[in-house]
GROMACS .gro file of N, CA and C in nm:
model
  525
    1UNK      N    1   0.371  -1.474  -2.451
    1UNK     CA    2   0.238  -1.415  -2.446
    1UNK      C    3   0.250  -1.273  -2.498
    2UNK      N    4   0.166  -1.240  -2.592
    2UNK     CA    5   0.169  -1.103  -2.645
    2UNK      C    6   0.039  -1.034  -2.610
    3UNK      N    7   0.049  -0.907  -2.579
    3UNK     CA    8  -0.070  -0.829  -2.544
    3UNK      C    9  -0.120  -0.758  -2.667
    4UNK      N   10  -0.249  -0.765  -2.690
    4UNK     CA   11  -0.306  -0.693  -2.803
    4UNK      C   12  -0.314  -0.546  -2.767
    5UNK      N   13  -0.331  -0.462  -2.867
    5UNK     CA   14  -0.338  -0.318  -2.840
    5UNK      C   15  -0.460  -0.284  -2.756
    6UNK      N   16  -0.569  -0.361  -2.772
    6UNK     CA   17  -0.687  -0.332  -2.692
    6UNK      C   18  -0.664  -0.365  -2.545
    7UNK      N   19  -0.592  -0.476  -2.517
    7UNK     CA   20  -0.566  -0.509  -2.376
    7UNK      C   21  -0.464  -0.414  -2.315
    8UNK      N   22  -0.365  -0.368  -2.392
    8UNK     CA   23  -0.269  -0.273  -2.337
    8UNK      C   24  -0.334  -0.137  -2.316
    9UNK      N   25  -0.429  -0.099  -2.401
    9UNK     CA   26  -0.499   0.028  -2.379
    9UNK      C   27  -0.594   0.015  -2.260
   10UNK      N   28  -0.647  -0.106  -2.235
   10UNK     CA   29  -0.731  -0.130  -2.118
   10UNK      C   30  -0.649  -0.116  -1.990
   11UNK      N   31  -0.524  -0.165  -1.992
   11UNK     CA   32  -0.437  -0.152  -1.874
   11UNK      C   33  -0.406  -0.006  -1.848
   12UNK      N   34  -0.383   0.072  -1.953
   12UNK     CA   35  -0.359   0.216  -1.937
   12UNK      C   36  -0.482   0.282  -1.876
   13UNK      N   37  -0.601   0.247  -1.925
   13UNK     CA   38  -0.725   0.302  -1.871
   13UNK      C   39  -0.741   0.264  -1.724
   14UNK      N   40  -0.715   0.138  -1.692
   14UNK     CA   41  -0.726   0.090  -1.555
   14UNK      C   42  -0.629   0.166  -1.465
   15UNK      N   43  -0.507   0.189  -1.510
   15UNK     CA   44  -0.408   0.264  -1.432
   15UNK      C   45  -0.454   0.407  -1.410
   16UNK      N   46  -0.508   0.469  -1.514
   16UNK     CA   47  -0.557   0.607  -1.501
   16UNK      C   48  -0.671   0.615  -1.400
   17UNK      N   49  -0.763   0.519  -1.407
   17UNK     CA   50  -0.875   0.515  -1.313
   17UNK      C   51  -0.823   0.493  -1.171
   18UNK      N   52  -0.732   0.399  -1.154
   18UNK     CA   53  -0.676   0.369  -1.023
   18UNK      C   54  -0.601   0.487  -0.964
   19UNK      N   55  -0.524   0.557  -1.045
   19UNK     CA   56  -0.450   0.674  -0.997
   19UNK      C   57  -0.546   0.787  -0.958
   20UNK      N   58  -0.646   0.811  -1.040
   20UNK     CA   59  -0.744   0.915  -1.008
   20UNK      C   60  -0.820   0.878  -0.881
   21UNK      N   61  -0.855   0.751  -0.868
   21UNK     CA   62  -0.922   0.703  -0.747
   21UNK      C   63  -0.833   0.729  -0.625
   22UNK      N   64  -0.706   0.693  -0.633
   22UNK     CA   65  -0.614   0.711  -0.521
   22UNK      C   66  -0.604   0.856  -0.477
   23UNK      N   67  -0.590   0.947  -0.574
   23UNK     CA   68  -0.583   1.090  -0.540
   23UNK      C   69  -0.709   1.134  -0.467
   24UNK      N   70  -0.824   1.096  -0.520
   24UNK     CA   71  -0.952   1.137  -0.461
   24UNK      C   72  -0.973   1.073  -0.324
   25UNK      N   73  -0.946   0.945  -0.311
   25UNK     CA   74  -0.968   0.873  -0.186
   25UNK      C   75  -0.886   0.934  -0.072
   26UNK      N   76  -0.755   0.951  -0.093
   26UNK     CA   77  -0.670   1.001   0.015
   26UNK      C   78  -0.695   1.149   0.045
   27UNK      N   79  -0.741   1.225  -0.054
   27UNK     CA   80  -0.779   1.364  -0.029
   27UNK      C   81  -0.901   1.369   0.061
   28UNK      N   82  -1.004   1.290   0.029
   28UNK     CA   83  -1.125   1.287   0.111
   28UNK      C   84  -1.093   1.231   0.249
   29UNK      N   85  -1.012   1.125   0.257
   29UNK     CA   86  -0.976   1.066   0.385
   29UNK      C   87  -0.907   1.167   0.476
   30UNK      N   88  -0.826   1.254   0.419
   30UNK     CA   89  -0.753   1.353   0.497
   30UNK      C   90  -0.836   1.478   0.528
   31UNK      N   91  -0.914   1.524   0.430
   31UNK     CA   92  -0.985   1.652   0.446
   31UNK      C   93  -1.129   1.638   0.494
   32UNK      N   94  -1.198   1.534   0.450
   32UNK     CA   95  -1.339   1.516   0.484
   32UNK      C   96  -1.372   1.369   0.510
   33UNK      N   97  -1.310   1.309   0.611
   33UNK     CA   98  -1.333   1.166   0.633
   33UNK      C   99  -1.479   1.131   0.660
   34UNK      N  100  -1.558   1.228   0.701
   34UNK     CA  101  -1.700   1.201   0.726
   34UNK      C  102  -1.775   1.171   0.596
   35UNK      N  103  -1.715   1.198   0.482
   35UNK     CA  104  -1.777   1.170   0.352
   35UNK      C  105  -1.722   1.042   0.288
   36UNK      N  106  -1.632   0.975   0.354
   36UNK     CA  107  -1.567   0.859   0.294
   36UNK      C  108  -1.665   0.747   0.263
   37UNK      N  109  -1.773   0.737   0.340
   37UNK     CA  110  -1.872   0.631   0.318
   37UNK      C  111  -1.931   0.635   0.177
   38UNK      N  112  -1.921   0.749   0.111
   38UNK     CA  113  -1.975   0.762  -0.025
   38UNK      C  114  -1.899   0.677  -0.128
   39UNK      N  115  -1.779   0.633  -0.093
   39UNK     CA  116  -1.700   0.547  -0.183
   39UNK      C  117  -1.747   0.401  -0.176
   40UNK      N  118  -1.827   0.366  -0.075
   40UNK     CA  119  -1.863   0.228  -0.046
   40UNK      C  120  -2.011   0.202  -0.073
   41UNK      N  121  -2.049   0.075  -0.074
   41UNK     CA  122  -2.189   0.034  -0.093
   41UNK      C  123  -2.231  -0.052   0.026
   42UNK      N  124  -2.358  -0.094   0.024
   42UNK     CA  125  -2.411  -0.169   0.138
   42UNK      C  126  -2.344  -0.305   0.157
   43UNK      N  127  -2.284  -0.361   0.052
   43UNK     CA  128  -2.217  -0.491   0.065
   43UNK      C  129  -2.064  -0.478   0.069
   44UNK      N  130  -2.011  -0.357   0.083
   44UNK     CA  131  -1.866  -0.335   0.089
   44UNK      C  132  -1.809  -0.382   0.222
   45UNK      N  133  -1.680  -0.417   0.220
   45UNK     CA  134  -1.612  -0.458   0.343
   45UNK      C  135  -1.485  -0.376   0.361
   46UNK      N  136  -1.447  -0.357   0.489
   46UNK     CA  137  -1.328  -0.280   0.521
   46UNK      C  138  -1.259  -0.343   0.640
   47UNK      N  139  -1.127  -0.350   0.633
   47UNK     CA  140  -1.044  -0.391   0.745
   47UNK      C  141  -0.924  -0.297   0.749
   48UNK      N  142  -0.911  -0.216   0.853
   48UNK     CA  143  -0.795  -0.131   0.877
   48UNK      C  144  -0.736  -0.176   1.009
   49UNK      N  145  -0.612  -0.227   1.008
   49UNK     CA  146  -0.553  -0.282   1.130
   49UNK      C  147  -0.402  -0.278   1.123
   50UNK      N  148  -0.339  -0.297   1.238
   50UNK     CA  149  -0.193  -0.308   1.244
   50UNK      C  150  -0.150  -0.442   1.188
   51UNK      N  151  -0.027  -0.446   1.140
   51UNK     CA  152   0.031  -0.571   1.091
   51UNK      C  153   0.026  -0.674   1.204
   52UNK      N  154  -0.020  -0.793   1.171
   52UNK     CA  155  -0.026  -0.901   1.269
   52UNK      C  156  -0.149  -0.900   1.358
   53UNK      N  157  -0.231  -0.795   1.352
   53UNK     CA  158  -0.353  -0.788   1.433
   53UNK      C  159  -0.458  -0.880   1.370
   54UNK      N  160  -0.494  -0.984   1.441
   54UNK     CA  161  -0.592  -1.079   1.391
   54UNK      C  162  -0.728  -1.063   1.458
   55UNK      N  163  -0.741  -0.963   1.547
   55UNK     CA  164  -0.863  -0.947   1.624
   55UNK      C  165  -0.956  -0.838   1.573
   56UNK      N  166  -0.908  -0.749   1.487
   56UNK     CA  167  -0.994  -0.642   1.438
   56UNK      C  168  -1.101  -0.701   1.347
   57UNK      N  169  -1.228  -0.671   1.375
   57UNK     CA  170  -1.335  -0.727   1.291
   57UNK      C  171  -1.344  -0.655   1.157
   58UNK      N  172  -1.395  -0.725   1.059
   58UNK     CA  173  -1.420  -0.666   0.927
   58UNK      C  174  -1.551  -0.589   0.935
   59UNK      N  175  -1.549  -0.464   0.890
   59UNK     CA  176  -1.670  -0.381   0.886
   59UNK      C  177  -1.742  -0.407   0.756
   60UNK      N  178  -1.874  -0.426   0.762
   60UNK     CA  179  -1.954  -0.454   0.644
   60UNK      C  180  -2.061  -0.347   0.630
   61UNK      N  181  -2.069  -0.287   0.510
   61UNK     CA  182  -2.169  -0.184   0.484
   61UNK      C  183  -2.115  -0.045   0.510
   62UNK      N  184  -2.168   0.053   0.438
   62UNK     CA  185  -2.114   0.188   0.445
   62UNK      C  186  -2.126   0.251   0.583
   63UNK      N  187  -2.231   0.220   0.659
   63UNK     CA  188  -2.246   0.278   0.793
   63UNK      C  189  -2.139   0.224   0.889
   64UNK      N  190  -2.119   0.093   0.889
   64UNK     CA  191  -2.016   0.032   0.975
   64UNK      C  192  -1.877   0.077   0.932
   65UNK      N  193  -1.858   0.093   0.802
   65UNK     CA  194  -1.729   0.139   0.750
   65UNK      C  195  -1.702   0.281   0.796
   66UNK      N  196  -1.803   0.367   0.789
   66UNK     CA  197  -1.784   0.505   0.834
   66UNK      C  198  -1.748   0.509   0.981
   67UNK      N  199  -1.809   0.425   1.062
   67UNK     CA  200  -1.779   0.418   1.204
   67UNK      C  201  -1.634   0.376   1.226
   68UNK      N  202  -1.587   0.277   1.151
   68UNK     CA  203  -1.448   0.231   1.163
   68UNK      C  204  -1.350   0.339   1.122
   69UNK      N  205  -1.381   0.412   1.016
   69UNK     CA  206  -1.294   0.520   0.969
   69UNK      C  207  -1.288   0.631   1.073
   70UNK      N  208  -1.401   0.665   1.133
   70UNK     CA  209  -1.404   0.770   1.235
   70UNK      C  210  -1.316   0.736   1.355
   71UNK      N  211  -1.308   0.608   1.390
   71UNK     CA  212  -1.226   0.566   1.504
   71UNK      C  213  -1.077   0.592   1.479
   72UNK      N  214  -1.036   0.590   1.353
   72UNK     CA  215  -0.894   0.608   1.321
   72UNK      C  216  -0.852   0.755   1.313
   73UNK      N  217  -0.944   0.846   1.320
   73UNK     CA  218  -0.918   0.991   1.316
   73UNK      C  219  -0.813   1.031   1.211
   74UNK      N  220  -0.851   1.018   1.085
   74UNK     CA  221  -0.763   1.053   0.974
   74UNK      C  222  -0.768   1.202   0.938
   75UNK      N  223  -0.862   1.278   0.995
   75UNK     CA  224  -0.877   1.419   0.961
   75UNK      C  225  -0.745   1.493   0.980
   76UNK      N  226  -0.701   1.562   0.876
   76UNK     CA  227  -0.577   1.639   0.881
   76UNK      C  228  -0.451   1.558   0.862
   77UNK      N  229  -0.465   1.429   0.836
   77UNK     CA  230  -0.348   1.345   0.814
   77UNK      C  231  -0.283   1.378   0.681
   78UNK      N  232  -0.155   1.354   0.675
   78UNK     CA  233  -0.080   1.373   0.550
   78UNK      C  234  -0.043   1.235   0.498
   79UNK      N  235  -0.083   1.207   0.373
   79UNK     CA  236  -0.052   1.079   0.311
   79UNK      C  237   0.058   1.098   0.208
   80UNK      N  238   0.159   1.015   0.215
   80UNK     CA  239   0.267   1.015   0.118
   80UNK      C  240   0.259   0.881   0.045
   81UNK      N  241   0.222   0.887  -0.081
   81UNK     CA  242   0.200   0.764  -0.157
   81UNK      C  243   0.328   0.730  -0.233
   82UNK      N  244   0.380   0.610  -0.206
   82UNK     CA  245   0.501   0.563  -0.273
   82UNK      C  246   0.469   0.501  -0.408
   83UNK      N  247   0.363   0.421  -0.412
   83UNK     CA  248   0.324   0.359  -0.540
   83UNK      C  249   0.178   0.317  -0.535
   84UNK      N  250   0.119   0.319  -0.654
   84UNK     CA  251  -0.016   0.268  -0.673
   84UNK      C  252  -0.009   0.174  -0.793
   85UNK      N  253  -0.039   0.047  -0.769
   85UNK     CA  254  -0.039  -0.053  -0.876
   85UNK      C  255  -0.183  -0.093  -0.903
   86UNK      N  256  -0.220  -0.100  -1.030
   86UNK     CA  257  -0.359  -0.130  -1.068
   86UNK      C  258  -0.362  -0.242  -1.170
   87UNK      N  259  -0.460  -0.331  -1.153
   87UNK     CA  260  -0.476  -0.444  -1.245
   87UNK      C  261  -0.623  -0.459  -1.281
   88UNK      N  262  -0.652  -0.486  -1.407
   88UNK     CA  263  -0.790  -0.519  -1.442
   88UNK      C  264  -0.825  -0.651  -1.376
   89UNK      N  265  -0.950  -0.664  -1.332
   89UNK     CA  266  -0.989  -0.785  -1.260
   89UNK      C  267  -1.126  -0.834  -1.305
   90UNK      N  268  -1.181  -0.922  -1.227
   90UNK     CA  269  -1.307  -0.991  -1.256
   90UNK      C  270  -1.422  -0.894  -1.282
   91UNK      N  271  -1.503  -0.925  -1.382
   91UNK     CA  272  -1.626  -0.851  -1.413
   91UNK      C  273  -1.606  -0.700  -1.427
   92UNK      N  274  -1.493  -0.660  -1.486
   92UNK     CA  275  -1.467  -0.517  -1.509
   92UNK      C  276  -1.414  -0.444  -1.387
   93UNK      N  277  -1.389  -0.516  -1.278
   93UNK     CA  278  -1.337  -0.452  -1.158
   93UNK      C  279  -1.189  -0.420  -1.170
   94UNK      N  280  -1.139  -0.346  -1.072
   94UNK     CA  281  -0.999  -0.306  -1.072
   94UNK      C  282  -0.940  -0.336  -0.934
   95UNK      N  283  -0.826  -0.403  -0.933
   95UNK     CA  284  -0.752  -0.429  -0.811
   95UNK      C  285  -0.648  -0.317  -0.797
   96UNK      N  286  -0.650  -0.248  -0.683
   96UNK     CA  287  -0.560  -0.136  -0.658
   96UNK      C  288  -0.479  -0.165  -0.532
   97UNK      N  289  -0.347  -0.160  -0.544
   97UNK     CA  290  -0.258  -0.182  -0.430
   97UNK      C  291  -0.176  -0.056  -0.407
   98UNK      N  292  -0.178  -0.005  -0.284
   98UNK     CA  293  -0.112   0.121  -0.251
   98UNK      C  294  -0.010   0.097  -0.141
   99UNK      N  295   0.109   0.151  -0.160
   99UNK     CA  296   0.211   0.154  -0.056
   99UNK      C  297   0.237   0.300  -0.022
  100UNK      N  298   0.238   0.331   0.107
  100UNK     CA  299   0.260   0.470   0.144
  100UNK      C  300   0.292   0.488   0.290
  101UNK      N  301   0.288   0.615   0.329
  101UNK     CA  302   0.312   0.653   0.467
  101UNK      C  303   0.205   0.751   0.509
  102UNK      N  304   0.173   0.752   0.636
  102UNK     CA  305   0.076   0.846   0.690
  102UNK      C  306   0.140   0.918   0.808
  103UNK      N  307   0.116   1.048   0.811
  103UNK     CA  308   0.157   1.128   0.925
  103UNK      C  309   0.030   1.192   0.978
  104UNK      N  310  -0.013   1.148   1.095
  104UNK     CA  311  -0.137   1.200   1.151
  104UNK      C  312  -0.117   1.340   1.206
  105UNK      N  313  -0.223   1.418   1.202
  105UNK     CA  314  -0.219   1.556   1.251
  105UNK      C  315  -0.174   1.556   1.398
  106UNK      N  316  -0.083   1.646   1.429
  106UNK     CA  317  -0.033   1.658   1.564
  106UNK      C  318   0.077   1.560   1.600
  107UNK      N  319   0.118   1.478   1.504
  107UNK     CA  320   0.224   1.380   1.530
  107UNK      C  321   0.341   1.404   1.436
  108UNK      N  322   0.390   1.528   1.433
  108UNK     CA  323   0.499   1.561   1.341
  108UNK      C  324   0.621   1.475   1.371
  109UNK      N  325   0.686   1.435   1.265
  109UNK     CA  326   0.804   1.352   1.278
  109UNK      C  327   0.774   1.204   1.295
  110UNK      N  328   0.648   1.171   1.316
  110UNK     CA  329   0.609   1.032   1.335
  110UNK      C  330   0.525   0.986   1.216
  111UNK      N  331   0.582   0.901   1.134
  111UNK     CA  332   0.507   0.848   1.021
  111UNK      C  333   0.494   0.697   1.037
  112UNK      N  334   0.385   0.645   0.981
  112UNK     CA  335   0.362   0.501   0.979
  112UNK      C  336   0.351   0.457   0.835
  113UNK      N  337   0.415   0.346   0.804
  113UNK     CA  338   0.405   0.288   0.671
  113UNK      C  339   0.278   0.204   0.664
  114UNK      N  340   0.217   0.203   0.547
  114UNK     CA  341   0.098   0.121   0.530
  114UNK      C  342   0.094   0.060   0.392
  115UNK      N  343   0.015  -0.046   0.383
  115UNK     CA  344  -0.017  -0.110   0.256
  115UNK      C  345  -0.169  -0.119   0.253
  116UNK      N  346  -0.228  -0.077   0.142
  116UNK     CA  347  -0.374  -0.082   0.131
  116UNK      C  348  -0.411  -0.141  -0.005
  117UNK      N  349  -0.506  -0.233  -0.001
  117UNK     CA  350  -0.555  -0.297  -0.123
  117UNK      C  351  -0.705  -0.274  -0.134
  118UNK      N  352  -0.747  -0.233  -0.253
  118UNK     CA  353  -0.888  -0.209  -0.282
  118UNK      C  354  -0.930  -0.298  -0.398
  119UNK      N  355  -1.053  -0.343  -0.394
  119UNK     CA  356  -1.116  -0.396  -0.514
  119UNK      C  357  -1.226  -0.299  -0.550
  120UNK      N  358  -1.210  -0.234  -0.666
  120UNK     CA  359  -1.312  -0.141  -0.715
  120UNK      C  360  -1.405  -0.219  -0.807
  121UNK      N  361  -1.530  -0.227  -0.769
  121UNK     CA  362  -1.629  -0.298  -0.849
  121UNK      C  363  -1.696  -0.200  -0.943
  122UNK      N  364  -1.720  -0.246  -1.064
  122UNK     CA  365  -1.783  -0.161  -1.165
  122UNK      C  366  -1.933  -0.148  -1.137
  123UNK      N  367  -1.985  -0.030  -1.159
  123UNK     CA  368  -2.128  -0.003  -1.150
  123UNK      C  369  -2.163   0.089  -1.267
  124UNK      N  370  -2.290   0.107  -1.299
  124UNK     CA  371  -2.325   0.187  -1.417
  124UNK      C  372  -2.264   0.328  -1.418
  125UNK      N  373  -2.249   0.388  -1.300
  125UNK     CA  374  -2.197   0.526  -1.296
  125UNK      C  375  -2.048   0.532  -1.267
  126UNK      N  376  -1.977   0.422  -1.273
  126UNK     CA  377  -1.833   0.422  -1.246
  126UNK      C  378  -1.793   0.303  -1.160
  127UNK      N  379  -1.734   0.331  -1.043
  127UNK     CA  380  -1.684   0.225  -0.955
  127UNK      C  381  -1.717   0.259  -0.810
  128UNK      N  382  -1.723   0.156  -0.727
  128UNK     CA  383  -1.732   0.174  -0.583
  128UNK      C  384  -1.634   0.076  -0.519
  129UNK      N  385  -1.596   0.103  -0.394
  129UNK     CA  386  -1.505   0.014  -0.323
  129UNK      C  387  -1.586  -0.104  -0.269
  130UNK      N  388  -1.557  -0.220  -0.321
  130UNK     CA  389  -1.621  -0.341  -0.270
  130UNK      C  390  -1.542  -0.395  -0.150
  131UNK      N  391  -1.410  -0.396  -0.162
  131UNK     CA  392  -1.324  -0.446  -0.054
  131UNK      C  393  -1.210  -0.348  -0.030
  132UNK      N  394  -1.180  -0.324   0.097
  132UNK     CA  395  -1.074  -0.232   0.138
  132UNK      C  396  -0.999  -0.296   0.253
  133UNK      N  397  -0.871  -0.321   0.234
  133UNK     CA  398  -0.788  -0.381   0.337
  133UNK      C  399  -0.663  -0.296   0.356
  134UNK      N  400  -0.647  -0.236   0.474
  134UNK     CA  401  -0.530  -0.152   0.504
  134UNK      C  402  -0.457  -0.210   0.625
  135UNK      N  403  -0.326  -0.225   0.609
  135UNK     CA  404  -0.242  -0.271   0.719
  135UNK      C  405  -0.134  -0.167   0.745
  136UNK      N  406  -0.124  -0.128   0.872
  136UNK     CA  407  -0.015  -0.041   0.914
  136UNK      C  408   0.102  -0.132   0.944
  137UNK      N  409   0.213  -0.107   0.879
  137UNK     CA  410   0.326  -0.198   0.884
  137UNK      C  411   0.421  -0.165   0.999
  138UNK      N  412   0.473  -0.268   1.059
  138UNK     CA  413   0.577  -0.251   1.160
  138UNK      C  414   0.708  -0.236   1.086
  139UNK      N  415   0.769  -0.122   1.100
  139UNK     CA  416   0.895  -0.094   1.032
  139UNK      C  417   1.001  -0.066   1.138
  140UNK      N  418   1.070  -0.168   1.184
  140UNK     CA  419   1.170  -0.144   1.288
  140UNK      C  420   1.280  -0.050   1.237
  141UNK      N  421   1.333   0.025   1.328
  141UNK     CA  422   1.443   0.113   1.292
  141UNK      C  423   1.558   0.028   1.240
  142UNK      N  424   1.623   0.076   1.136
  142UNK     CA  425   1.739   0.005   1.082
  142UNK      C  426   1.860   0.050   1.162
  143UNK      N  427   1.924  -0.045   1.225
  143UNK     CA  428   2.041  -0.014   1.307
  143UNK      C  429   2.164  -0.055   1.230
  144UNK      N  430   2.255   0.040   1.215
  144UNK     CA  431   2.381   0.009   1.147
  144UNK      C  432   2.465  -0.079   1.237
  145UNK      N  433   2.536  -0.175   1.178
  145UNK     CA  434   2.621  -0.260   1.261
  145UNK      C  435   2.731  -0.176   1.326
  146UNK      N  436   2.774  -0.220   1.443
  146UNK     CA  437   2.881  -0.150   1.512
  146UNK      C  438   3.008  -0.161   1.431
  147UNK      N  439   3.089  -0.055   1.429
  147UNK     CA  440   3.214  -0.063   1.354
  147UNK      C  441   3.304  -0.171   1.412
  148UNK      N  442   3.374  -0.238   1.325
  148UNK     CA  443   3.464  -0.344   1.367
  148UNK      C  444   3.604  -0.286   1.373
  149UNK      N  445   3.669  -0.305   1.486
  149UNK     CA  446   3.806  -0.256   1.495
  149UNK      C  447   3.900  -0.372   1.473
  150UNK      N  448   4.003  -0.346   1.399
  150UNK     CA  449   4.102  -0.450   1.371
  150UNK      C  450   4.216  -0.432   1.470
  151UNK      N  451   4.235  -0.534   1.550
  151UNK     CA  452   4.346  -0.530   1.646
  151UNK      C  453   4.468  -0.589   1.581
  152UNK      N  454   4.579  -0.575   1.645
  152UNK     CA  455   4.702  -0.630   1.588
  152UNK      C  456   4.694  -0.782   1.578
  153UNK      N  457   4.621  -0.846   1.670
  153UNK     CA  458   4.607  -0.993   1.665
  153UNK      C  459   4.524  -1.035   1.545
  154UNK      N  460   4.412  -0.962   1.519
  154UNK     CA  461   4.329  -1.000   1.404
  154UNK      C  462   4.397  -0.963   1.274
  155UNK      N  463   4.479  -0.858   1.274
  155UNK     CA  464   4.553  -0.821   1.153
  155UNK      C  465   4.657  -0.927   1.123
  156UNK      N  466   4.722  -0.979   1.228
  156UNK     CA  467   4.822  -1.084   1.209
  156UNK      C  468   4.756  -1.211   1.158
  157UNK      N  469   4.636  -1.243   1.209
  157UNK     CA  470   4.565  -1.362   1.164
  157UNK      C  471   4.525  -1.348   1.018
  158UNK      N  472   4.483  -1.227   0.978
  158UNK     CA  473   4.446  -1.204   0.839
  158UNK      C  474   4.567  -1.218   0.749
  159UNK      N  475   4.683  -1.171   0.795
  159UNK     CA  476   4.804  -1.179   0.714
  159UNK      C  477   4.849  -1.325   0.699
  160UNK      N  478   4.823  -1.406   0.801
  160UNK     CA  479   4.865  -1.546   0.797
  160UNK      C  480   4.769  -1.633   0.716
  161UNK      N  481   4.651  -1.581   0.685
  161UNK     CA  482   4.553  -1.660   0.610
  161UNK      C  483   4.605  -1.687   0.470
  162UNK      N  484   4.569  -1.803   0.412
  162UNK     CA  485   4.618  -1.833   0.278
  162UNK      C  486   4.560  -1.734   0.176
  163UNK      N  487   4.640  -1.701   0.079
  163UNK     CA  488   4.598  -1.609  -0.026
  163UNK      C  489   4.494  -1.677  -0.113
  164UNK      N  490   4.405  -1.597  -0.168
  164UNK     CA  491   4.304  -1.652  -0.259
  164UNK      C  492   4.369  -1.686  -0.391
  165UNK      N  493   4.327  -1.793  -0.449
  165UNK     CA  494   4.382  -1.835  -0.578
  165UNK      C  495   4.341  -1.738  -0.686
  166UNK      N  496   4.426  -1.722  -0.784
  166UNK     CA  497   4.394  -1.638  -0.899
  166UNK      C  498   4.288  -1.709  -0.983
  167UNK      N  499   4.198  -1.634  -1.045
  167UNK     CA  500   4.099  -1.700  -1.130
  167UNK      C  501   4.165  -1.774  -1.245
  168UNK      N  502   4.108  -1.884  -1.280
  168UNK     CA  503   4.161  -1.966  -1.388
  168UNK      C  504   4.095  -1.926  -1.518
  169UNK      N  505   4.179  -1.898  -1.617
  169UNK     CA  506   4.127  -1.864  -1.749
  169UNK      C  507   4.120  -1.991  -1.829
  170UNK      N  508   4.003  -2.019  -1.890
  170UNK     CA  509   3.992  -2.144  -1.967
  170UNK      C  510   4.092  -2.145  -2.082
  171UNK      N  511   4.155  -2.260  -2.104
  171UNK     CA  512   4.250  -2.273  -2.216
  171UNK      C  513   4.175  -2.276  -2.347
  172UNK      N  514   4.237  -2.226  -2.449
  172UNK     CA  515   4.175  -2.229  -2.581
  172UNK      C  516   4.156  -2.374  -2.624
  173UNK      N  517   4.041  -2.402  -2.676
  173UNK     CA  518   4.018  -2.541  -2.716
  173UNK      C  519   4.083  -2.568  -2.851
  174UNK      N  520   4.129  -2.689  -2.864
  174UNK     CA  521   4.195  -2.731  -2.987
  174UNK      C  522   4.088  -2.801  -3.072
  175UNK      N  523   4.075  -2.758  -3.195
  175UNK     CA  524   3.976  -2.818  -3.282
  175UNK      C  525   4.041  -2.912  -3.379
   0.00000   0.00000   0.00000
């Protein structure tokens, strides 16, 4: 499959739009979350929940979305974005997937990893968020395995084990 120059330039445009959207969205979410509803429309949906939480309802419409955002108290949060992936989608829309971390105000040293997916729907004046799904990920601490000590018994067992065979080099074929 080969991409034409017009489709590759469209992907560049989509990436630029998605990156600009990400910068603006997380800035507003951190500094002025009370204005976040301006990114959404009356038919937009939002789900912000912990990984595995199946009970959080989907908020529909900018008013319900603003209420859900207010409950999460993002004001003053610090967002660290690891990656933003953007794809052109249906009817001129853009699919945006974000991986990052959030450090809420007053919780220094405590960060939560998240994954957020947006569908930006095209409108005459640009784009609006049609769908927003954010999951806070459970990231268990990585525990290093305990060091293994070699006792004289295990060293003797290792010495008694059969040696590994040398690799076999294929013989030259006779033509």
